[in-house]
Coordinates of C-alpha atoms in Angstrom, one line a residue:
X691 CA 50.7 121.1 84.0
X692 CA 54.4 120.2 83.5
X693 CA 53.8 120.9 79.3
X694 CA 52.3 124.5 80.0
X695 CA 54.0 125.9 83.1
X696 CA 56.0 128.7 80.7
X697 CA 52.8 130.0 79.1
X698 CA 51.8 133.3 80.1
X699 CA 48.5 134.3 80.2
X700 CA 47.7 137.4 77.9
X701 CA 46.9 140.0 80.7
X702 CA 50.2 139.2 81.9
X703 CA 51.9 139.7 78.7
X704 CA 49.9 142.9 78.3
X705 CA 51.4 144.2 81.9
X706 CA 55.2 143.0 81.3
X707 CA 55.0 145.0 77.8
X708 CA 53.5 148.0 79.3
X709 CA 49.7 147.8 77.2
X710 CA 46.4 148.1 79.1
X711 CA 44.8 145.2 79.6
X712 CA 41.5 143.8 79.5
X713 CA 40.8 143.7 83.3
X714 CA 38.0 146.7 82.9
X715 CA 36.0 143.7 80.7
X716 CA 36.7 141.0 83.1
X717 CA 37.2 141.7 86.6
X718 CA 35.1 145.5 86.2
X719 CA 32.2 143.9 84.9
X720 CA 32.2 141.4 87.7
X721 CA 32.0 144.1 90.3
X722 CA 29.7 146.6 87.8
X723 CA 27.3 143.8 88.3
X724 CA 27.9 142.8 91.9
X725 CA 27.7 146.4 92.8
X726 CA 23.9 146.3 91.0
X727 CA 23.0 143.7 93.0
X728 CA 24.5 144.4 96.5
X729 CA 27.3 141.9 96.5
X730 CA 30.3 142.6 97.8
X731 CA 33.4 141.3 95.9
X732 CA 36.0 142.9 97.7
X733 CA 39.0 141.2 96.2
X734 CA 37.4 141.4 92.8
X735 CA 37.6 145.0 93.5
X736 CA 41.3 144.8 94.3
X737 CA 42.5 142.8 91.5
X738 CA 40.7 145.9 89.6
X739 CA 42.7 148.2 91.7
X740 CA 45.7 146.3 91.6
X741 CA 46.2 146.0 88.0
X742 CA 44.8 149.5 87.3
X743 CA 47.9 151.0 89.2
X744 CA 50.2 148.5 87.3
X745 CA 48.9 150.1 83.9
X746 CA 49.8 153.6 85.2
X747 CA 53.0 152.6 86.3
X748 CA 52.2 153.3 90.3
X749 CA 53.2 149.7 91.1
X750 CA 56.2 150.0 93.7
X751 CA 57.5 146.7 93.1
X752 CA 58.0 147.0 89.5
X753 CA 58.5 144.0 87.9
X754 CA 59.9 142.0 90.8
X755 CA 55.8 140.7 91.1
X756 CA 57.0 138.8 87.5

């Protein structure tokens, strides 16, 4: 853990340089499919929300979260 704890995982790197990510593919699909089924995911469903609103630039904390 010690070797890796400066990597940055690449949806973070997208968000701290301003690019959309690939949360639509990941965490979207998850609750596309869910949602099919009847499942709730609700903080799936956030994270979606979340992120979406730090791709607009709506995020109110800015880059303090980093």
């Amino acid at each position: 853990a010690y070797r890796t704890s400066g990597n940055r995982n690449s949806m973070l790197l997208g968000l701290t340089a301003g690019r959309r990510t690939e949360i639509e593919f990941l965490n979207g699909r998850i609750v596309d499919i869910a949602k099919s089924h009847g499942i709730p995911v609700p903080l799936n469903e956030q994270m979606v929300e979340l992120v979406q609103k730090r791709e607009s630039g709506d995020d109110p904390l800015g880059d303090s979260n980093f």
